[in-house]
Coordinates of C-alpha atoms and ligand atoms in Angstrom, one line a residue:
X151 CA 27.2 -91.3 34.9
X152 CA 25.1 -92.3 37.7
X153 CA 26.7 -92.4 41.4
X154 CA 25.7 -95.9 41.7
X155 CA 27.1 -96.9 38.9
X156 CA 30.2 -95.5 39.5
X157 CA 30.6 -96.7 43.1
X158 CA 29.5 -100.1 42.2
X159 CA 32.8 -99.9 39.6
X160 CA 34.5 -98.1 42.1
X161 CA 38.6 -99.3 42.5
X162 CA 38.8 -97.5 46.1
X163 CA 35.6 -99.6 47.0
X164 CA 37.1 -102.9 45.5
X165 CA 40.2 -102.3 47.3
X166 CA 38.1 -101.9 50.9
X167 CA 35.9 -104.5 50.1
X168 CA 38.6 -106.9 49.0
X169 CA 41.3 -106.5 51.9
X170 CA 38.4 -106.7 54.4
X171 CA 37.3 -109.9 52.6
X172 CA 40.6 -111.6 52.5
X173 CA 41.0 -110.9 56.2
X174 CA 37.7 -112.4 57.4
X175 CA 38.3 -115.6 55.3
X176 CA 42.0 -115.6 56.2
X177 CA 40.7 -115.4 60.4
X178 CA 38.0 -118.1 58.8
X179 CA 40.9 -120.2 58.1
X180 CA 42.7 -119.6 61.4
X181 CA 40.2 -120.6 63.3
X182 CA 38.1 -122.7 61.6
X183 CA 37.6 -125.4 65.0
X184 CA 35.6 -122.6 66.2
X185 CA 32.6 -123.3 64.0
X186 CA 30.7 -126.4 64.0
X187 CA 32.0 -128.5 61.0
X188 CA 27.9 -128.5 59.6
X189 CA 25.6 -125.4 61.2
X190 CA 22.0 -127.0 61.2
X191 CA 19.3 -125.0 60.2
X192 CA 16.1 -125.8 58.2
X193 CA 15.7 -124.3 54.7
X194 CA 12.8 -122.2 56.3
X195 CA 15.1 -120.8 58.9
X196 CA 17.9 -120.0 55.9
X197 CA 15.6 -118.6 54.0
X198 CA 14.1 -116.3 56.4
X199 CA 17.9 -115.6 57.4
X200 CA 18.3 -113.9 54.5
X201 CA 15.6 -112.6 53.5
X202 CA 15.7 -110.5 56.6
X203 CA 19.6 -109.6 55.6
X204 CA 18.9 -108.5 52.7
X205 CA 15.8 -106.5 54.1
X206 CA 18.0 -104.3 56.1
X207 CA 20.3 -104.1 53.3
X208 CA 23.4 -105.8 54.9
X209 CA 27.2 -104.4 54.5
X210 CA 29.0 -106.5 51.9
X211 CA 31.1 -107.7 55.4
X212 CA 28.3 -108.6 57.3
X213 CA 27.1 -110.7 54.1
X214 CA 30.2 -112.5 53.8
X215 CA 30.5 -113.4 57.3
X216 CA 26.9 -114.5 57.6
X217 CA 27.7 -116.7 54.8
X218 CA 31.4 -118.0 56.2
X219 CA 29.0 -118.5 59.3
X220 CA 26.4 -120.5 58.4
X221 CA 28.4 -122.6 55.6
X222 CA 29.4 -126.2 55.9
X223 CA 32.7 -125.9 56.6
X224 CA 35.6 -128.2 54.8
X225 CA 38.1 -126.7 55.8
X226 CA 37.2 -128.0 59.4
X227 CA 39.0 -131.0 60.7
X228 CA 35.4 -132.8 61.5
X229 CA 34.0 -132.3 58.0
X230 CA 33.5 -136.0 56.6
X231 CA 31.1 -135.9 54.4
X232 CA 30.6 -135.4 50.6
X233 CA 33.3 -135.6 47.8
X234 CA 33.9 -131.7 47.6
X235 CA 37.9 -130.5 49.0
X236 CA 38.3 -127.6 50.8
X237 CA 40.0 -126.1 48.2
X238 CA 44.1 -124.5 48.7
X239 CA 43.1 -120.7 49.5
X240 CA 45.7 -119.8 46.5
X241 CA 43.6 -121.9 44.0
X242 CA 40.1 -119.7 45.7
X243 CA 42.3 -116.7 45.1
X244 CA 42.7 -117.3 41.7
X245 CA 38.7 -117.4 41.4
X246 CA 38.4 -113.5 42.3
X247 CA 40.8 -112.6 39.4
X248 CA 39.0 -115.1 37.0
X249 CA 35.5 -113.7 38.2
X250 CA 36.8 -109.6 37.6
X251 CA 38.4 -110.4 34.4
X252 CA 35.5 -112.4 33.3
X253 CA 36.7 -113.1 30.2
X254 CA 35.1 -116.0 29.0
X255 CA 36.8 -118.9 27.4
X256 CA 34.8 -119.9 24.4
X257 CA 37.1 -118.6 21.6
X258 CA 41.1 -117.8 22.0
X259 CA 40.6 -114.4 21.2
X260 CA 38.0 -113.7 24.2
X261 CA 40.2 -115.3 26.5
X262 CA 44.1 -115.9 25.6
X263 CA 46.0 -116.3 29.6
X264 CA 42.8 -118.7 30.0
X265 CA 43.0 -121.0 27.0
X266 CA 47.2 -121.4 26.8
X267 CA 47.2 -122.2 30.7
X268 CA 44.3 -124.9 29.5
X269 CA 46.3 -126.8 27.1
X270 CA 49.8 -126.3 29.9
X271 CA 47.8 -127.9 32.9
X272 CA 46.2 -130.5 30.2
X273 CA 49.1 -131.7 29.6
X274 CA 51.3 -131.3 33.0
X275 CA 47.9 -133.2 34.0
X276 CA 48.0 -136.0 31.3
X277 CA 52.0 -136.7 32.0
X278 CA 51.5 -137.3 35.7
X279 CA 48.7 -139.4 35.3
X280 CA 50.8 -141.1 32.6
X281 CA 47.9 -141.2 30.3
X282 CA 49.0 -142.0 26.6
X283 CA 51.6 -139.5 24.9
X284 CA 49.1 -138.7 22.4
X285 CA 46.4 -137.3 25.2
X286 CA 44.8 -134.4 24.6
X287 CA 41.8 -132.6 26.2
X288 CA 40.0 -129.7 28.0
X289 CA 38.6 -128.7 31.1
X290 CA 34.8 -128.5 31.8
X291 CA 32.0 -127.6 34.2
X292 CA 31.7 -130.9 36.1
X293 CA 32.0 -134.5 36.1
X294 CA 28.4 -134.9 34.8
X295 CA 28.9 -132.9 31.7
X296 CA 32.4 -134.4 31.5
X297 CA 31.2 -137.8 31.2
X298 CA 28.2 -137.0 29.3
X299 CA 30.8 -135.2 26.7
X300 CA 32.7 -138.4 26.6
X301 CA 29.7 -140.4 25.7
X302 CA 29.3 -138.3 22.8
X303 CA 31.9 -138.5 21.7
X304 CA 32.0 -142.5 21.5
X305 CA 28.6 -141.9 19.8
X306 CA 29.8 -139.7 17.2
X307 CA 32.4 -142.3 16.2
X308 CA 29.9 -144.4 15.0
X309 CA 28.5 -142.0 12.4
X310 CA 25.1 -144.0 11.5
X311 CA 21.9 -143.5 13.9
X312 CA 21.5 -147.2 15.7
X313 CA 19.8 -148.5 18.3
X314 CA 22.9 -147.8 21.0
X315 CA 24.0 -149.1 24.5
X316 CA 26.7 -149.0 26.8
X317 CA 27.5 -151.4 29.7
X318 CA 28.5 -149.9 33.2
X319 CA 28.5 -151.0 36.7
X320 CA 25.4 -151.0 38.7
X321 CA 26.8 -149.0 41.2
X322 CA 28.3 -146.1 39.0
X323 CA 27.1 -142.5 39.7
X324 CA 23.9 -141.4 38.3
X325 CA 24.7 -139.3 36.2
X326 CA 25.8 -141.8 33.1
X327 CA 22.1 -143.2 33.3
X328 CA 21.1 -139.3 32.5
X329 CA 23.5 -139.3 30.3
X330 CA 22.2 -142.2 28.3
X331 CA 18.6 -140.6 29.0
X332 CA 19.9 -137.6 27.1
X333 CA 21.4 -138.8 24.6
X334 CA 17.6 -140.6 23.5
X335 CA 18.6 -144.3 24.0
X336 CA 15.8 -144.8 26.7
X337 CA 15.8 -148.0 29.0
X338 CA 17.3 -149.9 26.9
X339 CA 20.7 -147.8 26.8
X340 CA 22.0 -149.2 30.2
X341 CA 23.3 -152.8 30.5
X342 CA 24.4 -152.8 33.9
X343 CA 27.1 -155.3 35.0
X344 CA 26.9 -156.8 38.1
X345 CA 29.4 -156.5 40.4
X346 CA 31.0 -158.4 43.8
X347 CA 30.9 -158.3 47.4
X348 CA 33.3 -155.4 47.0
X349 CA 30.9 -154.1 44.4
X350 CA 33.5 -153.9 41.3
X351 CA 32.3 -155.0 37.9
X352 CA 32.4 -158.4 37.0
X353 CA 34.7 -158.5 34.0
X354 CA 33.8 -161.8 33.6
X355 CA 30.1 -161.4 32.6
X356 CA 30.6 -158.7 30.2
X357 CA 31.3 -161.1 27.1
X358 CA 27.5 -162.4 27.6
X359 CA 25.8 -159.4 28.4
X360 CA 26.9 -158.0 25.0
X361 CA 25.6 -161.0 23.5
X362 CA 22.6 -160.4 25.0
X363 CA 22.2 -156.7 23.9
X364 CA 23.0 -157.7 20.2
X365 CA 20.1 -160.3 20.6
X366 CA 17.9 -157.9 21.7
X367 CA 18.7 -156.0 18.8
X368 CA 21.5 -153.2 20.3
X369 CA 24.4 -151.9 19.2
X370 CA 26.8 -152.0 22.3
X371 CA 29.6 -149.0 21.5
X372 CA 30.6 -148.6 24.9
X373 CA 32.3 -149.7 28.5
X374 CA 32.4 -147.3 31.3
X375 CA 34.2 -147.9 34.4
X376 CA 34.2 -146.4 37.8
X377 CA 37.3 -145.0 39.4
X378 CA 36.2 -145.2 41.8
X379 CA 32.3 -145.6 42.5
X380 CA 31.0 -142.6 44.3
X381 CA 29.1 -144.6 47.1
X382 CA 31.2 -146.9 48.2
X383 CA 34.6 -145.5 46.5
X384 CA 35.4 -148.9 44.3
X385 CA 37.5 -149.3 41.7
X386 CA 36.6 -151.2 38.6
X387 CA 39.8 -153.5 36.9
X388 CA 40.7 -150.7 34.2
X389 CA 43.0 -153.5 32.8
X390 CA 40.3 -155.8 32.2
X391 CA 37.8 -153.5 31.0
X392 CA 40.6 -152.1 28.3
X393 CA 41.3 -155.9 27.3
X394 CA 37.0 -156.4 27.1
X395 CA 36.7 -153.1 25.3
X396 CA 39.5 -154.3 22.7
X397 CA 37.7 -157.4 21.7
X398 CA 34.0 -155.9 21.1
X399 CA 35.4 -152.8 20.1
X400 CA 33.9 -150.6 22.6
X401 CA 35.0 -147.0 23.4
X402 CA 36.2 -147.4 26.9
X403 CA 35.6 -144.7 29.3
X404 CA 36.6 -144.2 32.5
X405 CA 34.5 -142.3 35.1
X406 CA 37.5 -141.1 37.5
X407 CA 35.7 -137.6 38.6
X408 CA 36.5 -138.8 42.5
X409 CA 39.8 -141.3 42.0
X410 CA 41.7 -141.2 39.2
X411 CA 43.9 -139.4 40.9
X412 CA 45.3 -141.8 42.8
X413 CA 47.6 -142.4 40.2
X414 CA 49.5 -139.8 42.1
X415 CA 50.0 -142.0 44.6
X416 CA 52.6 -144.7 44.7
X417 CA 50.8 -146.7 47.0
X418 CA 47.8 -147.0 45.2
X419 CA 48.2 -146.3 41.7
X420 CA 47.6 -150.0 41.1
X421 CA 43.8 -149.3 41.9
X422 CA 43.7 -147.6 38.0
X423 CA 46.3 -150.1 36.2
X424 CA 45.9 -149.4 32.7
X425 CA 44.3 -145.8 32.6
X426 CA 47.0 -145.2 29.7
X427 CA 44.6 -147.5 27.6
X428 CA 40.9 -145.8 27.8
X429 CA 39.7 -144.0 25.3
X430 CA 38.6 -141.2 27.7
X431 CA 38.9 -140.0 31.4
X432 CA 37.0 -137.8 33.3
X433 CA 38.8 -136.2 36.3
X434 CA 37.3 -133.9 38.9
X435 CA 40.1 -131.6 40.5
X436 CA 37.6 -130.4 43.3
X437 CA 37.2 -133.3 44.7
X438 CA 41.2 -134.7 45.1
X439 CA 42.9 -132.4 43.8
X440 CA 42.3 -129.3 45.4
X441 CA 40.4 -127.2 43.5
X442 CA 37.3 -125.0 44.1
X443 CA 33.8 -126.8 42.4
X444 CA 33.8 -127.1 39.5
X445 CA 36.9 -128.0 37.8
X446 CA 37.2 -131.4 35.8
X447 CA 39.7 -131.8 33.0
X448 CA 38.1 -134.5 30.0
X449 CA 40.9 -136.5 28.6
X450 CA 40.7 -138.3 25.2
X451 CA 43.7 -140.8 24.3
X452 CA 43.6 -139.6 20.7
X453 CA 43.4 -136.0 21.5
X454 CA 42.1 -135.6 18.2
X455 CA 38.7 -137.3 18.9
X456 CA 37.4 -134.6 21.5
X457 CA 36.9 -132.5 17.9
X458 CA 34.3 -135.6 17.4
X459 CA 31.9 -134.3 19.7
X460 CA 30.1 -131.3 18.6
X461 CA 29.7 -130.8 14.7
X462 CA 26.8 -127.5 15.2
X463 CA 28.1 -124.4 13.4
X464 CA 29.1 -120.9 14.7
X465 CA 30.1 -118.6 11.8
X466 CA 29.9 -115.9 14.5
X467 CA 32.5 -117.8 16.7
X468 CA 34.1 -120.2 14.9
X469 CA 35.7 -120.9 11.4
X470 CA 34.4 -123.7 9.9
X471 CA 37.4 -123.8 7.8
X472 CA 39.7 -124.7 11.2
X473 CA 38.1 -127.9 12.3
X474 CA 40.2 -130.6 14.5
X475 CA 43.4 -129.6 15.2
X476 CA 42.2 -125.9 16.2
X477 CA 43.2 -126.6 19.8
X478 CA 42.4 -122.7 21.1
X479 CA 38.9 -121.9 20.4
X480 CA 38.1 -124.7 23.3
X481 CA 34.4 -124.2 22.4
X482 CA 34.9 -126.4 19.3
X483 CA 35.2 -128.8 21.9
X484 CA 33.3 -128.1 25.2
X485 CA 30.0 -128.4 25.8
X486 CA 29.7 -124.5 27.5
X487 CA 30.0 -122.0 25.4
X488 CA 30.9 -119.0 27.9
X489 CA 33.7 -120.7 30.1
X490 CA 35.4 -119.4 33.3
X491 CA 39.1 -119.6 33.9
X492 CA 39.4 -123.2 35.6
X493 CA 42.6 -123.3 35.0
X494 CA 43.9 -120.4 36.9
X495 CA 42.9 -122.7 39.6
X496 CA 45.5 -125.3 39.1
X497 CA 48.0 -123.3 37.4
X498 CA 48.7 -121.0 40.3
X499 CA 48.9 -124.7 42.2
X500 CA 51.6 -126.2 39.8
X501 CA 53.4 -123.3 39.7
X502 CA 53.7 -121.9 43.4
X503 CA 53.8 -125.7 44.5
X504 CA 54.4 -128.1 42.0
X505 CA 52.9 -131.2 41.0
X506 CA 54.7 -132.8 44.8
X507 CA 51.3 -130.7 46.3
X508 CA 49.1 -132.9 44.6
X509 CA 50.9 -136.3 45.1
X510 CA 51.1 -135.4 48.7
X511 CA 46.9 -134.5 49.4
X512 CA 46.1 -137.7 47.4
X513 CA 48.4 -139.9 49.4
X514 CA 47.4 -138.4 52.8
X515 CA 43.4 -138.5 52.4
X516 CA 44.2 -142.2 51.0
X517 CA 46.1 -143.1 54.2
X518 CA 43.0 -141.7 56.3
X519 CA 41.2 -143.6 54.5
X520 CA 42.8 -146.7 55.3
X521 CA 43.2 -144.9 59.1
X522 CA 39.5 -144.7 59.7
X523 CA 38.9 -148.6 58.5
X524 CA 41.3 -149.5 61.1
X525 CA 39.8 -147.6 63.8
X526 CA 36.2 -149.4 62.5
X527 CA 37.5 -152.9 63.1
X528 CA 38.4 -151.8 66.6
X529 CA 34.9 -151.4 67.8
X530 CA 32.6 -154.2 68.0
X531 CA 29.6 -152.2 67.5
X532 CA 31.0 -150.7 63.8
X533 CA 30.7 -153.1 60.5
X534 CA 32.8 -151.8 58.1
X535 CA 31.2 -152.4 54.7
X536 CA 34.2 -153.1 52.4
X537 CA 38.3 -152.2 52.8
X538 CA 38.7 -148.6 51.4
X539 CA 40.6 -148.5 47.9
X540 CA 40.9 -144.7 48.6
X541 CA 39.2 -142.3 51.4
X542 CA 35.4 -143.1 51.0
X543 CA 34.6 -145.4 53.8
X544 CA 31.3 -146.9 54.6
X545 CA 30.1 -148.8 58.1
X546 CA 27.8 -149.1 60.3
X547 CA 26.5 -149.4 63.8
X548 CA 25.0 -152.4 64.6
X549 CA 24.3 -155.1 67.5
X550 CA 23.9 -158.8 66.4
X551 CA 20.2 -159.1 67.6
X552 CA 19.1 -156.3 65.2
X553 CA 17.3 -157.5 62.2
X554 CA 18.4 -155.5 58.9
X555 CA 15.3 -152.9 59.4
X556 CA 16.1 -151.9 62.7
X557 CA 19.8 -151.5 62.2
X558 CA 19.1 -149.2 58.5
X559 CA 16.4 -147.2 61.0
X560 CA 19.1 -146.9 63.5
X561 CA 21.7 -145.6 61.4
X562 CA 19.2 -143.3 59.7
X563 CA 18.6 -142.0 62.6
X564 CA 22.1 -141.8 63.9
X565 CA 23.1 -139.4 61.4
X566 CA 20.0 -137.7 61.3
X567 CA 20.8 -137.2 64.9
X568 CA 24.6 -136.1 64.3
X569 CA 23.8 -133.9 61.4
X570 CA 21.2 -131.9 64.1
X571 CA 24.3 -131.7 66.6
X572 CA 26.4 -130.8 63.7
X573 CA 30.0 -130.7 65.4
X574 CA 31.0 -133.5 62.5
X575 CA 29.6 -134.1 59.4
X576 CA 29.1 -137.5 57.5
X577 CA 26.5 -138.7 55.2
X578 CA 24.6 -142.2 54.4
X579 CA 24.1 -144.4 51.5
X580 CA 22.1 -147.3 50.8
X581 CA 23.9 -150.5 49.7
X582 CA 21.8 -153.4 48.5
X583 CA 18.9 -152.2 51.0
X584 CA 21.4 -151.8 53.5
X585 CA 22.0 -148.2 55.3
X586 CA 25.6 -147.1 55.9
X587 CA 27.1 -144.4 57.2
X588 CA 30.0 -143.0 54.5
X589 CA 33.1 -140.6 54.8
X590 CA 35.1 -138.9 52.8
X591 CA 38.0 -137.9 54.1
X592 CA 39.1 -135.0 52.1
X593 CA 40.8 -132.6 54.7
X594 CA 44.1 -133.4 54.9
X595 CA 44.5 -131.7 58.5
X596 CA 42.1 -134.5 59.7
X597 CA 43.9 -136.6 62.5
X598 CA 43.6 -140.3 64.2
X599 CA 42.3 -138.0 66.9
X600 CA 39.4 -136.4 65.0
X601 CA 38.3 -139.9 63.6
X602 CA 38.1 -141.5 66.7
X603 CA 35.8 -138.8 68.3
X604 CA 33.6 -139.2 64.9
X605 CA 33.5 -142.6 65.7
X606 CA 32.6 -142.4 69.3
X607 CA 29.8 -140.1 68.2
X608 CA 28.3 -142.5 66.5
X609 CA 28.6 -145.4 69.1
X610 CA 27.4 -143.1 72.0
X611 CA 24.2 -142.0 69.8
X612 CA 23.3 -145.5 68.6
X613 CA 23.7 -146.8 71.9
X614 CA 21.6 -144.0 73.0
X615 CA 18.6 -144.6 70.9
X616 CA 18.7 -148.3 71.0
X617 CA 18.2 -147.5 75.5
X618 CA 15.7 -145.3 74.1
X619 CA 14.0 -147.5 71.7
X620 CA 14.3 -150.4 74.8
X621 CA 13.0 -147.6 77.5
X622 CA 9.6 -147.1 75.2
X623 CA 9.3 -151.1 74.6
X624 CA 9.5 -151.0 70.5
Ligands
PLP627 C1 32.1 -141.0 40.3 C2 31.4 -139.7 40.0 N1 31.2 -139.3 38.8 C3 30.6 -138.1 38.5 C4 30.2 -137.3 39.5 C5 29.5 -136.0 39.2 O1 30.5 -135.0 39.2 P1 30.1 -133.4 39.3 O2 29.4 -133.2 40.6 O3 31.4 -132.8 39.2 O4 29.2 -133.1 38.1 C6 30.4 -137.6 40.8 C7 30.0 -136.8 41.9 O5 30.0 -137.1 43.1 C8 31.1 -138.9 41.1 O6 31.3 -139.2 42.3

């Protein structure tokens, strides 16, 4: 046996390793205002970083904490930014078991704890949402392949090779336009629906747009709806959609990777009135509920149609013999073949916490939401771009005798300008040609306090580089 090998599977070492570990990030955690919320560096400067750590052939501590150090950090009050949650440290935990055991989840055998406590949060999952009692589905790597899974699966119910298309809003994340691209139904594939000021489908056009596709020679088989729409964080009418999908026959799915889960909240559920009715549901749980990237559960209302999906064989893997219905060999299902144990993540959560966990981060990042809108309207130099459904909120600095160039260079430059600084971090978006600035707020421990300062930021700078701008005569 070689010594390396030995030490590298060493149980003393582990045990070093891992208590140091769980101190530094437990210290991480304790004082997490310490840090900037976003360290700046260019990639050049990272990558030189690390070359030169791993040159000198860094301690596993020092590696860690170099990485804790130079991270963007979500667990900080200030971070703002994109749709990712600092994710509960006992759900992160449950990563270093799922990671040793390394199991795989492909086939029951390979990975029994992993596969039962699947189908458990599944279902805990499809109950709270008050999806229909006949749900069924699986968890996956990511909204993307989520949603492209879905859109399989509403292929695959049509059997016969066509010329296919599916109808979504114009402002629904990018990845259902690659999904289309994938599945080979090229330009064509994407009828996008307009939406309104507050950039939600029109319902009301949908009747003539399939019209139009079927002149043009398409087959529509599907609606997708956004809940919400990752720029701006808008809800399409699920009702409406569900009533649209029924009369054209349409597989209606619902893109909820950020918002569905506002379901949770009693408040808000309204925002996804009639999720029991779609056909299938993508759900992210590390963006609102808590769990590290990537976790999404794919829900189908007819849990047998997820069996729909993927037809390729694996006599190696699979019996062809078993077929829908063989709910434990999750491969039959999922698009990944290996698998790790995503639901560790939430199971430890539902069972050290209970579901109440989850209603109460979804209700609190919802209420910041609504927080940091108020705060916007106070100052006359903030726009806010639309009232938040949830906790994405965009606005932007402006002055009423900037024309629209000036005031999208301006806010391009004041978050170019507070990402350099890097004590908060938001991001921007482009809105019809207009820049915004856009938050998520998905740290719970954020306060009125901590928004206001973000928003004070941004004033101070814009009314910095507009003196500047002035002081140089452009
Ligand atoms: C609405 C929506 N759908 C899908 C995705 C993609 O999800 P993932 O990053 O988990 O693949 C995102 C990511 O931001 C999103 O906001």
């Amino acid at each position: 046996m070689s010594d390396l090998l030995a030490r590298a599977y060493s149980p003393a070492e582990f045990r070093r390793h891992g208590h140091a570990l769980i101190d530094q990030l437990a210290d991480y955690l304790e004082n997490v205002e310490r840090y900037p919320a976003n360290p700046y560096a260019t990639p050049e400067e990272s990558l030189e970083e690390f070359r030169a750590l791993l040159g000198r052939g860094a301690a596993p501590e020092e590696v860690f904490g170099r990485v804790i150090e130079r991270s963007v950090h979500l667990h900080h009050p200030d971070y703002m930014g994109h749709q990712v949650v600092p994710p509960a440290p006992l759900s992160a935990l449950s990563d270093v078991a799922s990671s040793l055991l390394n199991t795989g989840m492909a086939i029951f055998e390979m990975g029994r704890p992993g596969t039962a406590m699947e189908r458990v949060v599944i279902e805990r999952f499809a109950e709270l949402l008050e999806l229909d009692p006949g749900s069924g589905g699986f968890l996956t790597s990511g909204g993307s392949l989520a949603n492209l899974t879905a859109l399989l699966a509403a292929r695959a119910r049509h059997g016969a090779p066509g010329r296919y298309c599916l109808l979504v809003n114009e402002h629904a994340h990018y990845c259902i336009e690659r999904a289309v691209r994938v599945m080979g139904w090229g330009e064509d594939g994407i009828v996008h629906v307009p939406t309104d000021d507050h950039l939600s489908m029109r319902t009301e056009l949908i009747d003539g747009l399939i019209d139009e596709a079927r002149g043009r020679g398409l087959t529509p088989i599907a609606l997708v709806g956004s809940a919400c729409t990752t720029a701006t964080g808008t809800y399409d009418p699920i009702a409406a959609l569900a009533d649209a999908a029924e009369k054209h026959n349409l597989w209606l799915h619902i893109d909820g990777a950020h918002g569905a889960a506002v379901r949770l909240d009693p408040a808000r559920r309204h925002r996804v009135d009639g999720l029991e009715r779609v056909d299938s549901l993508t759900l992210d749980f590390h963006k609102m509920l808590m769990a590290p990237a990537i976790t999404t559960g794919l829900f189908f209302r007819r849990g047998t149609d997820a069996y729909r999906t993927f037809q390729q064989r694996a006599d190696y893997l699979l019996n062809a013999a078993d077929g829908e219905g063989d709910w434990s060999n999750v491969a039959r299902r999922s698009f990944e073949c290996t698998k790790r144990m995503l639901s560790l993540r939430i199971f430890t959560l539902l069972s050290e916490y209970g579901p109440q966990l989850f209603v109460d981060y979804v209700r609190r990042v919802g209420d910041l939401g609504q927080e940091l809108a108020t705060l916007i309207r106070q100052h006359p130099e903030l726009e806010l771009f639309t009232p938040p459904d949830i906790n994405i909120v965009c606005f932007r600095f402006r002055r009423p005798d900037l024309d629209t160039a000036s005031v999208n260079g301006l806010n391009g430059m004041i978050r170019a300008h507070l990402t350099e600084i890097g004590q908060t971090y938001i991001v921007q978006t482009t809105i019809d040609g207009a820049v915004y600035l856009r938050c998520t707020l998905t740290n719970a421990f954020t306060t009125t306090a901590d928004l206001e300062r973000m928003l004070q930021q941004v004033v101070a700078t814009g009314i910095e580089l507009l003196a500047l701008r002035r002081g140089i005569g452009v």
